[in-house]
mmCIF file of C-alpha atoms in Angstrom:
data_model
loop_
_atom_site.group_PDB
_atom_site.id
_atom_site.type_symbol
_atom_site.label_atom_id
_atom_site.label_comp_id
_atom_site.label_asym_id
_atom_site.label_seq_id
_atom_site.Cartn_x
_atom_site.Cartn_y
_atom_site.Cartn_z
ATOM 1 C CA MET A 1 -1.984 0.025 -11.492
ATOM 2 C CA GLU A 2 -4.251 1.470 -14.169
ATOM 3 C CA LEU A 3 -4.987 5.055 -13.127
ATOM 4 C CA SER A 4 -7.648 5.568 -15.783
ATOM 5 C CA ASN A 5 -9.875 3.221 -13.771
ATOM 6 C CA LEU A 6 -9.815 5.866 -11.030
ATOM 7 C CA ASN A 7 -10.777 8.692 -13.424
ATOM 8 C CA ILE A 8 -7.526 10.495 -12.613
ATOM 9 C CA LYS A 9 -5.479 9.634 -15.676
ATOM 10 C CA ASN A 10 -5.020 13.204 -16.912
ATOM 11 C CA GLY A 11 -3.187 14.781 -14.054
ATOM 12 C CA LEU A 12 -0.280 15.197 -11.745
ATOM 13 C CA CYS A 13 -0.832 14.476 -8.071
ATOM 14 C CA ILE A 14 1.376 15.568 -5.183
ATOM 15 C CA SER A 15 0.868 14.829 -1.507
ATOM 16 C CA LEU A 16 2.079 17.243 1.147
ATOM 17 C CA GLY A 17 2.548 16.549 4.826
ATOM 18 C CA ALA A 18 4.250 17.960 7.905
ATOM 19 C CA ASN A 19 4.279 17.052 11.583
ATOM 20 C CA ILE A 20 7.036 19.209 13.093
ATOM 21 C CA ASP A 21 7.895 22.879 12.837
ATOM 22 C CA SER A 22 9.898 24.145 9.881
ATOM 23 C CA LYS A 23 11.967 27.307 9.808
ATOM 24 C CA PHE A 24 8.722 29.053 8.788
ATOM 25 C CA GLY A 25 6.686 27.893 11.780
ATOM 26 C CA SER A 26 4.132 25.223 12.594
ATOM 27 C CA PRO A 27 3.152 22.455 10.163
ATOM 28 C CA PHE A 28 0.033 24.472 9.253
ATOM 29 C CA GLU A 29 2.077 27.625 8.570
ATOM 30 C CA SER A 30 4.526 25.562 6.524
ATOM 31 C CA LEU A 31 1.750 24.176 4.315
ATOM 32 C CA LEU A 32 0.290 27.671 3.839
ATOM 33 C CA ILE A 33 3.652 29.075 2.766
ATOM 34 C CA CYS A 34 4.446 26.025 0.648
ATOM 35 C CA LYS A 35 1.201 26.099 -1.372
ATOM 36 C CA PRO A 36 2.002 29.009 -3.743
ATOM 37 C CA LYS A 37 5.634 27.905 -4.013
ATOM 38 C CA ILE A 38 4.574 24.498 -5.351
ATOM 39 C CA GLU A 39 2.301 26.145 -7.910
ATOM 40 C CA VAL A 40 5.244 28.272 -9.121
ATOM 41 C CA ILE A 41 7.500 25.190 -9.291
ATOM 42 C CA ILE A 42 4.934 23.291 -11.369
ATOM 43 C CA ASN A 43 4.310 26.232 -13.715
ATOM 44 C CA ASP A 44 8.064 26.759 -14.192
ATOM 45 C CA TRP A 45 8.562 23.016 -14.755
ATOM 46 C CA GLY A 46 5.766 22.961 -17.335
ATOM 47 C CA ASN A 47 7.126 26.028 -19.121
ATOM 48 C CA SER A 48 10.707 24.727 -19.157
ATOM 49 C CA SER A 49 9.954 21.744 -21.360
ATOM 50 C CA LYS A 50 11.382 21.747 -24.860
ATOM 51 C CA GLU A 51 7.966 21.185 -26.456
ATOM 52 C CA GLN A 52 6.576 24.321 -24.795
ATOM 53 C CA LYS A 53 9.507 26.407 -26.049
ATOM 54 C CA GLU A 54 9.138 25.096 -29.588
ATOM 55 C CA GLU A 55 5.395 25.756 -29.648
ATOM 56 C CA LYS A 56 5.892 29.166 -28.029
ATOM 57 C CA SER A 57 2.866 28.400 -25.905
ATOM 58 C CA LYS A 58 2.657 28.908 -22.201
ATOM 59 C CA PHE A 59 1.994 25.954 -19.929
ATOM 60 C CA HIS A 60 -1.428 26.261 -18.322
ATOM 61 C CA ALA A 61 -2.439 24.267 -15.280
ATOM 62 C CA ASN A 62 -5.453 24.155 -12.999
ATOM 63 C CA PHE A 63 -4.628 23.511 -9.360
ATOM 64 C CA PHE A 64 -7.119 21.583 -7.222
ATOM 65 C CA TRP A 65 -6.228 21.575 -3.527
ATOM 66 C CA SER A 66 -7.865 19.452 -0.861
ATOM 67 C CA SER A 67 -8.616 20.578 2.650
ATOM 68 C CA ILE A 68 -5.943 19.933 5.256
ATOM 69 C CA TYR A 69 -6.441 16.741 7.272
ATOM 70 C CA GLU A 70 -4.901 15.782 10.592
ATOM 71 C CA THR A 71 -3.725 12.183 10.536
ATOM 72 C CA LEU A 72 -1.855 9.771 12.747
ATOM 73 C CA PRO A 73 1.740 9.046 11.707
ATOM 74 C CA TYR A 74 1.874 6.041 9.383
ATOM 75 C CA GLY A 75 4.097 3.016 10.041
ATOM 76 C CA VAL A 76 6.165 4.627 12.801
ATOM 77 C CA GLU A 77 7.955 2.799 15.593
ATOM 78 C CA ASN A 78 8.523 5.773 17.896
ATOM 79 C CA GLU A 79 6.001 8.330 19.112
ATOM 80 C CA GLN A 80 5.502 11.291 16.791
ATOM 81 C CA PRO A 81 3.141 14.254 16.554
ATOM 82 C CA ASN A 82 0.170 13.904 14.215
ATOM 83 C CA TYR A 83 0.624 14.976 10.605
ATOM 84 C CA LEU A 84 -1.184 17.647 8.676
ATOM 85 C CA ASN A 85 -1.739 16.373 5.134
ATOM 86 C CA THR A 86 -3.157 17.844 1.969
ATOM 87 C CA LEU A 87 -3.259 16.851 -1.678
ATOM 88 C CA LEU A 88 -2.754 18.757 -4.900
ATOM 89 C CA LEU A 89 -4.241 17.496 -8.151
ATOM 90 C CA VAL A 90 -2.972 19.381 -11.196
ATOM 91 C CA LYS A 91 -4.893 19.157 -14.436
ATOM 92 C CA SER A 92 -3.518 20.409 -17.749
ATOM 93 C CA ASN A 93 -3.829 19.783 -21.461
ATOM 94 C CA SER A 94 -0.256 20.961 -21.941
ATOM 95 C CA PHE A 95 1.840 18.814 -19.624
ATOM 96 C CA PRO A 96 5.313 18.051 -20.931
ATOM 97 C CA LYS A 97 5.489 14.637 -22.603
ATOM 98 C CA PRO A 98 6.022 12.225 -19.675
ATOM 99 C CA SER A 99 9.556 10.918 -19.288
ATOM 100 C CA ASN A 100 11.797 9.722 -16.501
ATOM 101 C CA LYS A 101 14.046 12.758 -16.992
ATOM 102 C CA LYS A 102 11.188 15.256 -16.648
ATOM 103 C CA ALA A 103 9.667 13.444 -13.671
ATOM 104 C CA LYS A 104 13.035 13.493 -11.890
ATOM 105 C CA LEU A 105 13.454 17.182 -12.684
ATOM 106 C CA LEU A 106 10.169 17.900 -10.878
ATOM 107 C CA LEU A 107 11.174 15.601 -8.015
ATOM 108 C CA LYS A 108 14.483 17.467 -7.692
ATOM 109 C CA GLU A 109 12.634 20.792 -7.429
ATOM 110 C CA LEU A 110 10.302 19.408 -4.766
ATOM 111 C CA LYS A 111 13.231 17.997 -2.773
ATOM 112 C CA MET A 112 14.943 21.402 -2.948
ATOM 113 C CA LEU A 113 11.762 22.970 -1.541
ATOM 114 C CA GLU A 114 11.750 20.453 1.318
ATOM 115 C CA LYS A 115 15.369 21.364 2.067
ATOM 116 C CA PHE A 116 14.517 25.093 1.907
ATOM 117 C CA PHE A 117 11.922 24.495 4.632
ATOM 118 C CA GLY A 118 14.565 22.771 6.767
ATOM 119 C CA ARG A 119 14.045 19.105 6.048
ATOM 120 C CA GLU A 120 17.153 17.046 6.652
ATOM 121 C CA LYS A 121 18.086 14.072 4.522
ATOM 122 C CA THR A 122 16.647 10.841 5.915
ATOM 123 C CA PRO A 123 19.442 8.559 7.187
ATOM 124 C CA LYS A 124 19.924 5.378 5.176
ATOM 125 C CA GLY A 125 17.791 2.530 6.460
ATOM 126 C CA LYS A 126 15.359 4.872 8.250
ATOM 127 C CA LYS A 127 11.908 5.835 7.077
ATOM 128 C CA TRP A 128 8.739 7.416 8.367
ATOM 129 C CA LEU A 129 10.546 9.921 10.579
ATOM 130 C CA SER A 130 9.008 13.236 11.647
ATOM 131 C CA ARG A 131 9.209 15.833 8.894
ATOM 132 C CA CYS A 132 8.855 19.575 8.628
ATOM 133 C CA LEU A 133 7.749 19.072 5.012
ATOM 134 C CA ASP A 134 7.198 15.921 2.996
ATOM 135 C CA LEU A 135 6.365 16.162 -0.714
ATOM 136 C CA ASP A 136 5.632 13.083 -2.816
ATOM 137 C CA ILE A 137 4.692 12.777 -6.466
ATOM 138 C CA LEU A 138 1.918 10.181 -6.457
ATOM 139 C CA TRP A 139 1.341 9.990 -10.204
ATOM 140 C CA TRP A 140 1.814 11.908 -13.420
ATOM 141 C CA GLU A 141 -0.756 11.050 -16.043
ATOM 142 C CA ASP A 142 -0.393 7.362 -16.969
ATOM 143 C CA PHE A 143 3.396 7.479 -16.721
ATOM 144 C CA HIS A 144 5.090 4.454 -15.122
ATOM 145 C CA THR A 145 8.683 4.327 -13.904
ATOM 146 C CA ILE A 146 10.534 2.318 -11.289
ATOM 147 C CA ASP A 147 14.035 3.020 -10.055
ATOM 148 C CA GLU A 148 15.908 3.874 -6.840
ATOM 149 C CA GLU A 149 14.970 7.552 -6.939
ATOM 150 C CA LEU A 150 11.381 7.527 -8.129
ATOM 151 C CA THR A 151 8.528 5.089 -8.598
ATOM 152 C CA LEU A 152 5.399 6.290 -10.394
ATOM 153 C CA PRO A 153 2.646 5.763 -9.676
ATOM 154 C CA HIS A 154 3.579 5.777 -6.006
ATOM 155 C CA PRO A 155 3.320 2.100 -5.024
ATOM 156 C CA ARG A 156 1.414 2.606 -1.767
ATOM 157 C CA PHE A 157 -0.823 5.640 -2.301
ATOM 158 C CA MET A 158 -4.005 3.561 -2.615
ATOM 159 C CA ASN A 159 -3.409 2.135 0.892
ATOM 160 C CA ARG A 160 -3.154 5.483 2.644
ATOM 161 C CA ASN A 161 -6.189 7.274 3.995
ATOM 162 C CA PHE A 162 -4.243 10.534 4.120
ATOM 163 C CA VAL A 163 -4.190 10.322 0.301
ATOM 164 C CA ILE A 164 -7.535 8.672 -0.467
ATOM 165 C CA THR A 165 -9.675 10.981 1.700
ATOM 166 C CA PRO A 166 -8.311 14.243 0.231
ATOM 167 C CA LEU A 167 -8.439 12.737 -3.267
ATOM 168 C CA SER A 168 -12.090 11.808 -2.769
ATOM 169 C CA GLU A 169 -12.779 15.371 -1.692
ATOM 170 C CA ILE A 170 -11.152 16.831 -4.808
ATOM 171 C CA LEU A 171 -12.861 14.401 -7.175
ATOM 172 C CA SER A 172 -16.256 14.926 -5.555
ATOM 173 C CA ARG A 173 -16.132 18.603 -6.557
ATOM 174 C CA SER A 174 -16.081 17.749 -10.242
ATOM 175 C CA GLN A 175 -18.086 14.527 -10.279
ATOM 176 C CA LYS A 176 -21.750 14.823 -9.371
ATOM 177 C CA ILE A 177 -22.634 12.219 -6.765
ATOM 178 C CA THR A 178 -25.938 11.860 -4.992
ATOM 179 C CA LYS A 179 -26.629 9.746 -1.964
ATOM 180 C CA PHE A 180 -29.421 7.240 -2.522
ATOM 181 C CA ASP A 181 -31.621 6.921 0.551
ATOM 182 C CA ASP A 182 -33.973 4.011 1.101
ATOM 183 C CA PRO A 183 -35.130 2.726 4.507
ATOM 184 C CA LYS A 184 -34.515 -0.854 3.381
ATOM 185 C CA TRP A 185 -30.805 -0.062 3.242
ATOM 186 C CA SER A 186 -29.541 0.969 6.639
ATOM 187 C CA ILE A 187 -25.996 1.379 7.785
ATOM 188 C CA ASN A 188 -25.340 1.004 11.503
#
């Protein structure tokens, strides 16, 4: 998938979701508490790269958060509570040079944050279970990788309204769009 066609090439995108209580409270409280922690993780990750140390420059990122959306659980077989989902788009001119190693380092940090909130490891062969916190890297610039641990860009993000709707919201803030009204074009 060519991300530059979506005008999102220069960025890192992370989806966040929760549909059961964490040790910090409700899914909403968990997302509130998680938000600044993710920003710290990303800043630390950006500053830890070898290029940043050599250049003695500090990593600088702009964080663009979507609203929180309530969504039905996706692809589940058993009944679950609705999810609260949000999206973070990070823009920077000083991202570390994309590599599998650096992407997995960020993934490891995000998985540790999930565990800190009380998420248990998903049993083998199971997926789409209720979660107190679910963090997914959707893409990082135009970087592509496929292996057991991590696939970037995320192979199914374009098919998920809980990603597309928040992404549209974020992009609409920076891209001027005007609705064209004409009575000859009506939508029922």
